[in-house]
Short mmCIF file of C-alpha atoms (C1' of nucleotides) in Angstrom, two decimals:
data_model
loop_
_atom_site.label_atom_id
_atom_site.label_comp_id
_atom_site.label_asym_id
_atom_site.label_seq_id
_atom_site.Cartn_x
_atom_site.Cartn_y
_atom_site.Cartn_z
CA MET A 56 138.85 25.14 -72.35
CA PHE A 57 138.24 28.86 -72.45
CA ALA A 58 138.93 31.22 -69.58
CA LEU A 59 137.10 34.51 -69.29
CA ILE A 60 138.91 37.01 -67.13
CA ASP A 61 136.97 40.07 -66.06
CA CYS A 62 138.09 42.95 -63.85
CA ASN A 63 135.71 43.59 -60.97
CA ASN A 64 134.00 47.00 -61.12
CA PHE A 65 136.90 48.03 -63.32
CA TYR A 66 136.75 51.85 -63.38
CA ALA A 67 135.91 52.05 -59.69
CA SER A 68 138.76 49.65 -58.93
CA CYS A 69 141.20 51.78 -60.97
CA GLU A 70 140.30 54.84 -58.91
CA ARG A 71 140.74 52.86 -55.72
CA VAL A 72 144.22 51.57 -56.56
CA PHE A 73 145.64 55.02 -55.93
CA ARG A 74 143.24 55.89 -53.12
CA PRO A 75 143.41 52.99 -50.67
CA ASP A 76 141.55 55.19 -48.19
CA LEU A 77 138.48 54.49 -50.33
CA ASN A 78 138.53 50.73 -49.76
CA GLY A 79 135.18 49.59 -48.43
CA ARG A 80 133.48 52.84 -49.41
CA PRO A 81 130.93 53.43 -52.18
CA ILE A 82 132.44 54.80 -55.41
CA VAL A 83 130.81 55.74 -58.69
CA VAL A 84 132.39 56.84 -61.96
CA LEU A 85 130.46 59.17 -64.26
CA SER A 86 130.30 59.31 -68.06
CA ASN A 87 131.61 62.24 -70.07
CA ASN A 88 130.17 65.57 -69.03
CA ASP A 89 129.55 63.97 -65.63
CA GLY A 90 126.25 62.71 -67.01
CA CYS A 91 125.44 59.14 -65.98
CA VAL A 92 126.86 56.53 -63.65
CA ILE A 93 128.93 54.11 -65.71
CA ALA A 94 130.71 52.17 -62.96
CA ARG A 95 129.99 51.36 -59.32
CA SER A 96 131.87 49.68 -56.53
CA ASN A 97 130.05 46.88 -54.71
CA GLU A 98 129.24 49.30 -51.87
CA ALA A 99 127.63 51.72 -54.35
CA LYS A 100 125.58 48.89 -55.88
CA ALA A 101 124.45 47.94 -52.37
CA VAL A 102 122.98 51.37 -51.63
CA GLY A 103 120.82 51.09 -54.75
CA ILE A 104 122.53 53.14 -57.44
CA PRO A 105 121.59 51.59 -60.79
CA MET A 106 123.82 51.41 -63.85
CA GLY A 107 123.25 54.41 -66.10
CA ALA A 108 121.67 56.53 -63.37
CA PRO A 109 121.66 60.24 -64.30
CA ALA A 110 123.99 61.90 -61.77
CA PHE A 111 121.74 64.89 -61.10
CA GLU A 112 118.87 62.64 -60.06
CA TYR A 113 121.00 60.79 -57.53
CA GLU A 114 122.81 63.72 -55.96
CA LYS A 115 120.88 63.30 -52.73
CA LEU A 116 121.59 59.60 -52.44
CA PHE A 117 125.28 60.28 -53.10
CA GLN A 118 125.35 62.68 -50.18
CA GLU A 119 123.38 60.46 -47.84
CA HIS A 120 125.80 57.59 -48.27
CA ASP A 121 128.93 59.67 -48.72
CA VAL A 122 129.45 58.20 -52.19
CA GLN A 123 132.79 59.14 -53.76
CA VAL A 124 132.09 60.47 -57.24
CA PHE A 125 134.64 60.49 -60.05
CA SER A 126 134.61 61.90 -63.58
CA ALA A 127 135.65 59.30 -66.14
CA ASN A 128 139.43 59.18 -66.45
CA PHE A 129 139.91 57.09 -69.57
CA ALA A 130 143.63 57.76 -69.78
CA LEU A 131 144.00 56.00 -66.44
CA TYR A 132 141.62 53.13 -67.24
CA GLY A 133 143.21 52.46 -70.63
CA ASP A 134 146.66 52.31 -69.13
CA MET A 135 145.60 50.07 -66.25
CA SER A 136 143.84 47.81 -68.75
CA ASN A 137 147.06 47.42 -70.74
CA ARG A 138 148.92 46.42 -67.62
CA VAL A 139 146.37 43.77 -66.69
CA ILE A 140 146.25 42.39 -70.23
CA THR A 141 150.02 42.24 -70.48
CA ILE A 142 150.17 40.12 -67.35
CA LEU A 143 147.37 37.82 -68.51
CA SER A 144 148.91 37.32 -71.95
CA ASP A 145 151.66 35.29 -70.30
CA TYR A 146 149.13 32.65 -69.31
CA SER A 147 148.24 31.45 -72.80
CA PRO A 148 149.51 32.00 -76.35
CA GLU A 149 145.94 32.54 -77.57
CA MET A 150 144.08 35.56 -76.29
CA GLU A 151 141.12 37.70 -77.31
CA ILE A 152 140.84 41.15 -75.82
CA TYR A 153 137.10 41.49 -75.60
CA SER A 154 136.77 44.89 -73.96
CA ILE A 155 138.66 47.30 -71.76
CA ASP A 156 138.15 45.06 -68.74
CA GLU A 157 137.68 41.57 -70.15
CA CYS A 158 139.60 39.01 -72.11
CA PHE A 159 139.35 35.37 -73.15
CA LEU A 160 142.25 32.96 -73.00
CA LYS A 161 142.18 29.69 -74.87
CA LEU A 162 143.59 26.94 -72.68
CA LYS A 163 144.40 24.36 -75.31
CA GLY A 164 146.71 21.59 -74.21
CA PHE A 165 146.32 22.39 -70.53
CA ASP A 166 144.94 18.94 -69.68
CA LEU A 167 147.62 18.27 -67.12
CA PHE A 168 147.20 21.61 -65.39
CA ASN A 169 145.12 22.17 -62.31
CA LEU A 170 143.06 25.00 -63.74
CA GLN A 171 141.75 26.14 -60.37
CA THR A 172 145.30 26.70 -59.15
CA TYR A 173 146.28 28.24 -62.48
CA GLY A 174 143.42 30.73 -62.23
CA GLU A 175 144.16 31.58 -58.64
CA GLY A 176 147.74 32.29 -59.73
CA MET A 177 146.48 34.81 -62.30
CA ARG A 178 144.34 36.51 -59.71
CA TYR A 179 147.19 36.76 -57.30
CA LYS A 180 149.66 38.17 -59.81
CA VAL A 181 147.26 40.72 -61.31
CA SER A 182 146.23 41.88 -57.88
CA LYS A 183 149.80 42.07 -56.62
CA TRP A 184 151.21 43.83 -59.69
CA THR A 185 148.36 46.21 -60.51
CA GLY A 186 145.98 46.32 -57.55
CA ILE A 187 143.04 45.33 -59.74
CA PRO A 188 140.77 42.50 -58.53
CA ILE A 189 139.69 40.02 -61.22
CA SER A 190 137.28 37.10 -61.53
CA ILE A 191 137.81 34.06 -63.72
CA GLY A 192 135.39 31.64 -65.33
CA ILE A 193 136.65 28.52 -67.11
CA SER A 194 134.66 26.12 -69.28
CA PRO A 195 134.63 24.31 -72.63
CA THR A 196 132.74 27.12 -74.43
CA LYS A 197 132.92 30.91 -74.38
CA VAL A 198 129.34 31.45 -73.27
CA LEU A 199 129.70 28.93 -70.44
CA ALA A 200 132.94 30.65 -69.42
CA LYS A 201 130.88 33.82 -69.12
CA VAL A 202 128.42 31.97 -66.90
CA ALA A 203 131.23 30.54 -64.78
CA ASN A 204 132.72 34.01 -64.43
CA ARG A 205 129.44 35.29 -63.09
CA ILE A 206 129.40 32.60 -60.44
CA ALA A 207 133.00 33.38 -59.48
CA LYS A 208 132.14 37.03 -59.09
CA LYS A 209 128.96 36.37 -57.16
CA TYR A 210 130.54 33.94 -54.70
CA PRO A 211 134.12 35.13 -54.24
CA ASN A 212 134.64 33.39 -50.91
CA GLU A 213 133.37 29.99 -51.96
CA THR A 214 135.18 30.05 -55.31
CA GLN A 215 138.33 32.05 -54.57
CA GLY A 216 137.29 34.12 -57.58
CA VAL A 217 137.77 31.20 -59.98
CA TYR A 218 134.95 28.92 -61.10
CA ILE A 219 135.20 26.05 -63.53
CA ILE A 220 132.31 24.38 -65.33
CA ASP A 221 133.78 21.07 -66.36
CA SER A 222 131.01 18.55 -65.82
CA GLU A 223 127.47 18.05 -67.01
CA GLU A 224 126.26 18.29 -63.45
CA LYS A 225 127.90 21.70 -62.90
CA ARG A 226 126.67 22.93 -66.28
CA VAL A 227 123.05 22.10 -65.57
CA LYS A 228 123.23 23.49 -62.06
CA ALA A 229 124.73 26.74 -63.30
CA LEU A 230 122.19 27.17 -66.09
CA LYS A 231 119.27 26.53 -63.75
CA TRP A 232 120.69 29.21 -61.47
CA LEU A 233 121.16 31.83 -64.23
CA LYS A 234 118.21 33.96 -65.27
CA VAL A 235 117.70 34.01 -69.02
CA GLU A 236 118.05 37.79 -69.23
CA ASP A 237 121.51 37.48 -67.70
CA VAL A 238 122.81 35.25 -70.47
CA TRP A 239 125.52 36.89 -72.55
CA GLY A 240 123.87 37.73 -75.89
CA ILE A 241 120.29 37.79 -74.64
CA GLY A 242 119.25 41.39 -74.27
CA ARG A 243 116.05 43.15 -73.37
CA GLN A 244 114.06 42.35 -76.49
CA HIS A 245 114.81 38.65 -76.54
CA SER A 246 114.32 38.15 -72.82
CA LYS A 247 110.95 39.84 -73.00
CA ARG A 248 109.80 37.45 -75.71
CA LEU A 249 111.33 34.42 -74.01
CA SER A 250 109.79 35.27 -70.69
CA ALA A 251 106.39 35.53 -72.35
CA ILE A 252 106.60 31.87 -73.38
CA GLY A 253 107.72 30.73 -69.94
CA VAL A 254 111.47 30.62 -70.48
CA LYS A 255 112.88 31.91 -67.20
CA THR A 256 116.34 30.42 -66.84
CA ALA A 257 119.28 29.74 -69.12
CA PHE A 258 118.46 26.06 -68.71
CA ASP A 259 114.90 26.59 -70.00
CA PHE A 260 116.41 28.31 -73.02
CA THR A 261 118.59 25.31 -73.85
CA GLN A 262 115.47 23.11 -73.83
CA LEU A 263 113.87 24.97 -76.76
CA ASN A 264 114.15 23.33 -80.14
CA ASP A 265 116.68 24.57 -82.67
CA GLU A 266 114.22 25.64 -85.34
CA PHE A 267 112.26 27.75 -82.93
CA VAL A 268 115.37 29.49 -81.61
CA LYS A 269 116.64 30.17 -85.10
CA LYS A 270 113.34 31.60 -86.17
CA GLN A 271 113.06 33.88 -83.15
CA MET A 272 116.67 34.89 -82.67
CA ALA A 273 118.35 34.07 -85.98
CA ILE A 274 121.65 32.29 -86.30
CA VAL A 275 123.17 34.29 -83.44
CA GLY A 276 120.63 32.88 -81.01
CA LEU A 277 121.19 29.35 -82.21
CA ARG A 278 124.94 29.60 -81.74
CA LEU A 279 124.32 30.90 -78.27
CA LYS A 280 122.12 27.96 -77.45
CA HIS A 281 124.69 25.43 -78.66
CA ASP A 282 127.45 27.14 -76.72
CA LEU A 283 125.31 26.95 -73.59
CA GLN A 284 124.77 23.26 -74.23
CA GLY A 285 128.51 22.79 -74.12
CA ILE A 286 129.00 22.44 -77.88
CA PRO A 287 131.82 24.89 -78.74
CA THR A 288 130.43 27.19 -81.43
CA LEU A 289 132.17 30.50 -80.80
CA ASP A 290 135.93 30.74 -81.13
CA LEU A 291 138.44 33.40 -80.18
CA GLU A 292 138.44 36.48 -82.37
CA GLU A 293 142.00 37.58 -82.45
CA THR A 294 141.95 40.43 -84.94
CA GLN A 295 142.81 43.73 -83.31
CA ILE A 296 141.90 45.90 -86.29
CA LYS A 297 138.68 47.79 -85.81
CA LYS A 298 136.03 47.89 -88.50
CA SER A 299 134.64 51.26 -87.56
CA ILE A 300 135.91 54.13 -85.47
CA ALA A 301 133.76 56.81 -83.88
CA THR A 302 134.21 60.11 -82.12
CA THR A 303 130.95 61.45 -80.76
CA ARG A 304 130.09 63.80 -77.92
CA SER A 305 127.22 65.47 -76.17
CA PHE A 306 127.70 69.20 -75.69
CA GLU A 307 127.65 70.86 -72.32
CA THR A 308 125.13 73.38 -73.67
CA ASN A 309 122.89 73.47 -76.70
CA TYR A 310 124.51 74.63 -79.92
CA THR A 311 122.44 76.62 -82.35
CA THR A 312 124.78 77.93 -85.03
CA TYR A 313 126.38 76.18 -87.96
CA GLU A 314 129.80 77.49 -86.95
CA GLN A 315 129.65 75.87 -83.52
CA LEU A 316 128.68 72.51 -84.96
CA ALA A 317 131.21 72.77 -87.78
CA GLU A 318 134.02 73.24 -85.29
CA ARG A 319 132.93 70.15 -83.37
CA ILE A 320 132.56 68.04 -86.49
CA ASN A 321 136.01 69.13 -87.64
CA THR A 322 137.52 68.15 -84.33
CA PHE A 323 135.72 64.79 -84.33
CA ALA A 324 136.78 64.03 -87.91
CA SER A 325 140.35 64.88 -87.13
CA SER A 326 140.22 62.66 -84.06
CA CYS A 327 138.88 59.78 -86.18
CA ALA A 328 141.71 60.36 -88.63
CA GLU A 329 144.24 60.10 -85.84
CA LYS A 330 142.75 56.84 -84.58
CA LEU A 331 142.73 55.49 -88.15
CA ARG A 332 146.42 56.25 -88.57
CA LYS A 333 147.16 54.52 -85.28
CA GLN A 334 145.91 51.22 -86.67
CA ASN A 335 147.38 51.93 -90.11
CA SER A 336 144.00 52.05 -91.87
CA CYS A 337 142.38 54.36 -94.38
CA CYS A 338 138.62 54.72 -94.55
CA ASN A 339 136.43 54.62 -97.63
CA SER A 340 133.32 56.10 -96.09
CA LEU A 341 132.29 58.37 -93.28
CA MET A 342 129.12 59.21 -91.41
CA VAL A 343 128.22 62.50 -89.77
CA PHE A 344 125.25 62.83 -87.44
CA ILE A 345 123.72 65.65 -85.43
CA HIS A 346 120.76 65.67 -83.13
CA THR A 347 118.84 67.69 -80.60
CA ASN A 348 118.24 66.71 -76.99
CA GLY A 349 115.72 63.86 -77.01
CA HIS A 350 114.98 64.35 -73.32
CA ARG A 351 113.64 67.84 -73.91
CA LYS A 352 110.12 67.18 -75.08
CA ASP A 353 109.43 70.92 -74.98
CA LEU A 354 111.87 71.70 -77.79
CA PRO A 355 111.50 70.94 -81.49
CA GLN A 356 113.42 67.77 -82.37
CA TYR A 357 115.68 67.12 -85.31
CA SER A 358 117.99 64.21 -85.93
CA ARG A 359 119.82 63.26 -89.08
CA ASN A 360 122.81 61.37 -90.28
CA ILE A 361 124.46 61.14 -93.64
CA VAL A 362 126.88 58.60 -95.03
CA VAL A 363 129.42 59.82 -97.54
CA LYS A 364 131.30 57.48 -99.81
CA LEU A 365 134.78 58.91 -100.25
CA PRO A 366 136.28 59.19 -103.76
CA PHE A 367 139.45 57.57 -102.46
CA PRO A 368 140.61 55.92 -99.21
CA THR A 369 142.38 58.25 -96.83
CA SER A 370 143.43 58.83 -93.24
CA SER A 371 144.48 62.44 -93.70
CA SER A 372 142.91 64.75 -91.13
CA ILE A 373 142.74 67.51 -93.70
CA GLU A 374 140.84 65.41 -96.22
CA LEU A 375 138.51 63.80 -93.70
CA VAL A 376 137.70 67.19 -92.19
CA LYS A 377 136.85 68.47 -95.66
CA PHE A 378 134.49 65.57 -96.42
CA ALA A 379 132.90 65.73 -92.98
CA THR A 380 132.24 69.46 -93.38
CA GLN A 381 130.58 68.92 -96.74
CA ALA A 382 128.42 66.24 -95.14
CA LEU A 383 127.43 68.53 -92.29
CA GLN A 384 126.38 71.25 -94.74
CA LYS A 385 123.93 68.80 -96.28
CA ILE A 386 122.15 67.93 -93.04
CA PHE A 387 122.43 71.08 -90.93
CA LYS A 388 119.17 72.93 -90.40
CA GLN A 389 118.86 76.33 -88.80
CA GLY A 390 116.54 76.83 -85.86
CA TYR A 391 117.31 73.83 -83.64
CA ALA A 392 119.16 73.44 -80.37
CA TYR A 393 121.73 70.74 -81.01
CA LYS A 394 122.96 68.60 -78.14
CA LYS A 395 125.05 65.91 -79.72
CA ALA A 396 127.06 65.20 -82.83
CA GLY A 397 129.56 62.70 -84.08
CA VAL A 398 131.70 61.35 -86.88
CA ILE A 399 132.05 57.64 -87.62
CA VAL A 400 134.51 56.32 -90.18
CA GLN A 401 134.07 52.87 -91.69
CA ASP A 402 134.86 50.59 -94.62
CA PHE A 403 138.61 50.42 -94.07
CA SER A 404 141.52 49.49 -96.28
CA GLN A 405 145.04 48.87 -95.06
CA ALA A 406 147.07 52.02 -95.62
CA ASP A 407 149.98 50.19 -97.25
CA ASN A 408 147.79 48.29 -99.68
CA LEU A 409 145.46 50.82 -101.24
CA GLN A 410 143.40 50.45 -104.37
CA GLN A 411 144.47 53.03 -106.94
CA THR A 412 141.74 55.23 -108.32
CA LEU A 413 141.58 56.51 -111.87
CA PHE A 414 140.57 60.13 -111.54
CA GLU A 415 140.95 61.38 -108.03
CA SER A 416 143.38 60.34 -105.40
CA ARG A 417 144.47 61.44 -102.01
CA ASP A 418 147.13 64.05 -101.68
CA LYS A 419 150.30 62.05 -101.08
CA ARG A 420 151.96 65.02 -99.44
CA HIS A 421 149.62 64.51 -96.51
CA ILE A 422 151.27 61.24 -95.54
CA PRO A 423 154.54 62.68 -94.20
CA LEU A 424 152.63 65.70 -92.91
CA MET A 425 150.33 63.55 -90.80
CA GLN A 426 153.23 61.46 -89.57
CA THR A 427 154.92 64.63 -88.41
CA ILE A 428 151.80 65.91 -86.68
CA ASP A 429 151.32 62.59 -84.89
CA LYS A 430 154.94 62.60 -83.76
CA LEU A 431 154.77 66.16 -82.45
CA ASN A 432 151.55 65.48 -80.59
CA LEU A 433 153.08 62.40 -79.03
CA LEU A 434 156.08 64.44 -77.89
CA PHE A 435 154.42 67.64 -76.76
CA GLY A 436 151.00 66.54 -75.72
CA GLN A 437 147.72 65.76 -77.34
CA GLN A 438 146.29 68.41 -79.63
CA LYS A 439 149.40 70.55 -79.64
CA ILE A 440 149.20 70.64 -83.43
CA ARG A 441 145.68 71.17 -84.70
CA LEU A 442 143.97 72.24 -87.87
CA ALA A 443 142.97 75.89 -87.89
CA SER A 444 139.34 74.88 -88.33
CA GLN A 445 139.43 73.37 -84.87
CA ASP A 446 138.94 75.59 -81.90
CA THR A 447 142.45 76.83 -81.13
CA LYS A 448 141.28 78.77 -78.09
CA ARG A 449 139.78 75.62 -76.72
CA VAL A 450 136.57 77.28 -75.63
CA TRP A 451 134.77 73.99 -75.77
CA LYS A 452 135.26 71.91 -72.71
CA MET A 453 133.78 68.85 -71.14
CA LYS A 454 132.33 69.01 -67.68
CA GLN A 455 134.75 67.00 -65.56
CA GLN A 456 134.52 68.33 -62.07
CA LYS A 457 135.71 65.22 -60.26
CA LEU A 458 138.59 64.11 -62.44
CA SER A 459 141.29 62.12 -60.68
CA PRO A 460 144.98 62.58 -61.57
CA HIS A 461 146.52 60.73 -64.51
CA TYR A 462 148.57 58.69 -62.07
CA THR A 463 150.17 56.36 -64.58
CA THR A 464 150.33 58.38 -67.79
CA ASN A 465 151.47 61.87 -66.77
CA LEU A 466 154.68 62.49 -64.89
CA ASN A 467 153.22 65.56 -63.22
CA ASP A 468 150.50 63.41 -61.69
CA ILE A 469 152.67 60.65 -60.35
CA ILE A 470 151.99 59.83 -56.70
CA THR A 471 154.22 61.11 -53.93
CA ILE A 472 155.09 58.77 -51.11
CA ASN A 473 155.77 60.23 -47.71
CA LEU A 474 157.98 58.03 -45.58
"C1'" DT B 217 119.55 72.79 -66.01
"C1'" DC B 218 121.37 68.22 -66.11
"C1'" DT B 219 120.42 62.14 -69.11
"C1'" DG B 220 127.72 58.54 -72.28
"C1'" DG B 221 130.58 56.66 -75.79
"C1'" DG B 222 132.31 53.10 -78.68
"C1'" DG B 223 131.85 48.86 -80.78
"C1'" DT B 224 130.07 44.04 -83.30
"C1'" DC B 225 127.17 41.02 -86.17
"C1'" DC B 226 123.07 39.77 -88.82
"C1'" DT B 227 118.95 40.26 -91.85
"C1'" DA B 228 115.62 41.97 -95.07
"C1'" DG B 229 114.78 44.28 -98.94
"C1'" DG B 230 115.86 47.26 -102.83
"C1'" DA B 231 118.53 47.99 -106.94
"C1'" DC B 232 120.95 46.06 -110.20
"C1'" DC B 233 123.18 42.43 -113.36
"C1'" DC B 234 122.93 38.62 -117.11
"C1'" DT C 141 94.75 33.61 -118.30
"C1'" DC C 142 99.55 33.25 -118.91
"C1'" DT C 143 104.97 37.46 -117.42
"C1'" DG C 144 112.12 33.25 -115.51
"C1'" DG C 145 115.75 32.17 -112.75
"C1'" DG C 146 119.79 33.04 -110.49
"C1'" DG C 147 122.85 35.97 -108.78
"C1'" DT C 148 125.58 40.28 -106.29
"C1'" DC C 149 126.01 44.44 -103.76
"C1'" DC C 150 124.48 47.92 -100.74
"C1'" DT C 151 121.93 50.02 -96.98
"C1'" DA C 152 119.04 50.63 -93.06
"C1'" DG C 153 117.86 49.01 -89.01
"C1'" DG C 154 117.67 45.68 -85.21
"C1'" DA C 155 119.83 43.44 -81.47
"C1'" DC C 156 123.46 42.90 -78.71
"C1'" DC C 157 127.93 43.96 -75.89
"C1'" DC C 158 130.99 46.71 -72.36
#
DNA sequence: TCTGGGGTCCTAGGACCC
DNA sequence: TCTGGGGTCCTAGGACCC
């Protein structure tokens, strides 16, 4: 059996852990730059705030319902996520961390366990130790575990937050209940096409023939179908090493000069380098992109990206910044109002097992240098040591007007208890 | 005025090889 | 008139996820 454990309204729940006065009240969390709604408490969903809603369009609704608005506090969410995952990892030796608020556990050899009780135990411990509410779905395949999780979340009282699909009868009932567009792996495009041929529920989808599904949705769709039928097709993916790493941002205003963009690209490249070093990888290629604001139909639009194959694998900030700058020079065009840019590194090698190159190679002196920089930044705070090409005056800043304290990751922000 | 960020996997088609 | 067959690698782009 697989268990899918999912934190309920995760970011909103994290904010609420340290603000119990907000229990029962609508909460939303905004994306970077306080742009869009990226998380909502149940109360916020109930007053009709959709996922992805632009904050400025919903200001009035927020006021009407006294919605508590938070800027994204990823330091807090990341730390809370680690705590939840640490607790859950005790419940099975095999775990896949699927996202910041979700993980799969493989329950192999648990035949003699009462899985309902086991799941309720997880819920109790996670709630008691972290304050985060979770829902659990258990079933013989990953996709069905997703379905079961949805039922647990939708009917918390009837299920105690744990739902198990362990019989043909339950499987069919669940699939007839689930709309096809709500199936994990069926997005907007596929559901549009499926709906057009009369496929409305997950059950309808499982009644299609294999050839047809494969033709329409490729091998991915076919695997999905089999998993829904109860034939285990997807297994845990336990590798923690990322295959690409990105740092991208929208700007708070439009940038028009090369210098402004170059500073951003340098900072993004250096951030990618840091993340690479954290997982002990070097990258062999890098992409830089810049684009104007697509929402502004009144302004001339420009959007380009460029992929650069590096002459040698590296994770040195200095080298990656150099290559990223060269890439930017190739795509930058004067006369546009840029709104967003980013650097993505990909094609990794393990840092301790690098292919030697004949003519060019990375500067080996950078290895201890980068280690020292990482250590100092860990000790004295992020970005204490920067490259001179990054903005040392820190003029650039994200809009974060409603940022909550870093309760669990900064000693200065730790909560005070008045007895 | 304002509209996020970070990932994964798969496929088709081009370029190239012998 | 007629123009092989079997591969690999790379890239762009689509679709999806949270």
